[in-house]
Amino acid sequence: MSRLMRAPEECGSWEWALGGAAPPGLASGLDVAARMAAVLRGRGLLEPEQVEWFWFVYDVGDIGIRTVLPVRGRLDSADLGRRVEASRPSGYPDARVGNLSVLGRGVWIDAEGEERREEGLVVLSVDPDERELSADVAVFHDVWGYFDFRGVPHPEVHRRNAPRLAAALGELDALLGAKAEEGEMTYFGRAEGYGIALPDVIDGRGPDLTDRL
């Protein structure tokens, strides 16, 4: 298996409410994003290539404008903060930054032990809400679970990848001083602890999810 199928919804996600661990607001949110991205980068799971977000206005909502800023590897939160402020839509001086997503490629390991790079292997999001900061890590591929999206067991792929994700999530918990909460279940799976929950197994196979891929 060298080409991965990507689900349109996450097959696992983890959320951190950071009200007691970091102050709210954009500067703090960018700092948290930079520190979390450094952990994921160190594990080979996310090499940041761009940061994107939508703008909104209080009492109006989303104004339909998305900004994408290219980045190279390590995030510099101070520099990024200046670039974010400079990109505010000129027609909306009161516009605020919505949920920030850090996107890029990550490394997964196939059954033969070969490292392969995949776009969007892990997606990091931080919400710089001015009331309470929160963060989220989501995965959309089947390499983290015991079964692939066809329901076929792939124990070697799971063995080579799942522990890397689990280690990163544990490191993020320690970094943030908060325990991640498991995100909601989707058609493609759900988080359990630091991994993907085992689905219902029938005759040694998991569910075939390819009808929605």
XYZ file of C-alpha atoms in Angstrom, residues 31-185:
155
model
C 2.045 30.509 20.540
C 0.118 27.333 21.405
C -0.098 26.397 17.715
C 3.664 26.856 17.317
C 4.478 24.721 20.351
C 2.046 21.971 19.372
C 3.303 21.988 15.786
C 6.863 21.561 17.079
C 5.833 18.375 18.898
C 4.096 16.952 15.831
C 6.991 17.942 13.594
C 9.433 16.271 15.966
C 7.480 13.032 15.597
C 7.438 13.357 11.810
C 3.660 13.730 11.751
C 3.296 17.307 10.513
C 5.734 19.483 8.605
C 3.865 22.824 8.546
C 3.426 24.284 5.069
C 0.572 26.718 5.559
C -1.765 28.220 8.128
C -5.323 29.021 7.122
C -8.413 30.482 8.742
C -11.713 32.252 8.046
C -12.478 35.759 9.283
C -15.601 36.630 11.249
C -17.188 39.715 12.757
C -18.955 39.727 16.118
C -22.750 39.910 15.766
C -22.382 39.150 12.046
C -20.568 35.819 11.865
C -18.444 34.374 9.082
C -17.845 36.977 6.358
C -16.816 34.388 3.766
C -13.157 35.371 3.514
C -10.424 32.768 3.962
C -6.751 33.605 4.350
C -3.902 31.173 3.665
C -0.358 32.034 4.734
C 2.578 29.882 3.619
C 5.031 28.822 6.308
C 8.175 26.728 6.272
C 8.504 24.099 8.927
C 8.842 25.666 12.381
C 6.211 28.265 13.194
C 7.438 31.634 14.447
C 4.446 32.849 16.446
C 5.599 36.481 16.642
C 6.246 36.748 12.911
C 3.049 34.872 12.145
C 1.106 37.234 14.389
C 2.336 40.242 12.400
C 1.463 38.558 9.114
C -1.997 37.620 10.362
C -2.749 41.168 11.467
C -1.466 42.552 8.150
C -3.815 40.266 6.222
C -7.036 41.553 7.843
C -9.599 42.315 5.082
C -9.543 46.052 4.402
C -13.322 46.233 4.179
C -13.730 44.676 7.640
C -11.529 46.515 10.149
C -13.280 44.735 13.036
C -12.769 41.258 11.560
C -11.473 38.593 13.938
C -9.469 35.454 13.276
C -11.460 32.240 13.465
C -10.219 28.698 13.938
C -6.597 28.408 12.723
C -5.561 25.215 10.908
C -1.913 24.209 10.496
C -1.551 22.080 7.367
C 1.294 20.179 5.780
C 2.733 16.761 5.080
C 3.577 13.990 7.499
C 5.389 10.684 7.385
C 3.663 7.332 7.675
C 5.368 3.932 7.447
C 4.126 1.144 5.191
C 4.029 -2.574 5.969
C 7.551 -3.045 4.602
C 8.966 -0.316 6.818
C 9.345 2.321 4.105
C 8.650 5.905 5.109
C 6.158 7.763 2.906
C 4.964 11.354 2.967
C 1.283 12.243 2.869
C -0.511 15.573 2.693
C -2.790 16.222 5.656
C -1.697 13.173 7.625
C -2.341 15.090 10.847
C -4.257 18.372 11.029
C -3.703 20.753 13.928
C -6.291 23.423 14.744
C -6.301 26.135 17.389
C -9.259 28.393 18.169
C -7.979 31.758 19.484
C -11.339 32.629 21.003
C -11.124 35.661 23.281
C -13.036 33.843 26.003
C -11.281 30.460 26.095
C -8.530 28.956 23.980
C -8.969 25.448 22.583
C -7.013 23.131 20.305
C -7.690 20.033 18.227
C -5.702 17.314 16.471
C -7.454 15.187 13.849
C -6.496 12.264 11.600
C -8.246 11.184 8.410
C -6.366 8.084 7.183
C -6.600 4.420 8.120
C -2.946 3.848 9.060
C -3.715 4.538 12.726
C -6.296 1.750 13.087
C -5.960 -2.036 13.035
C -8.140 -2.292 9.915
C -7.915 -0.341 6.684
C -10.955 1.398 5.239
C -11.877 -1.787 3.350
C -12.087 -3.689 6.620
C -8.910 -5.671 5.965
C -6.521 -6.087 8.898
C -3.145 -4.416 8.408
C -1.347 -5.166 11.675
C 2.110 -4.169 10.415
C 0.917 -0.748 9.274
C -0.866 -0.273 12.588
C 2.172 -1.382 14.565
C 4.486 1.001 12.748
C 2.241 4.080 12.960
C -0.208 3.984 15.866
C 2.492 4.184 18.582
C 3.945 7.307 16.926
C 0.597 9.077 17.112
C 0.023 7.905 20.682
C 3.432 9.198 21.758
C 2.764 12.590 20.171
C -0.633 12.923 21.854
C 0.860 12.051 25.205
C 3.573 14.646 24.661
C 0.940 17.241 23.780
C -0.924 16.499 27.000
C 2.283 17.116 28.937
C 3.081 20.264 26.965
C -0.352 21.796 27.462
C -0.840 20.648 31.024
C -4.275 19.360 30.096
C -5.705 15.978 29.198
C -7.133 15.631 25.701
C -10.788 14.764 25.354
C -11.786 12.312 22.660
C -13.641 13.911 19.759
C -17.014 12.782 18.477
C -17.435 9.558 16.565
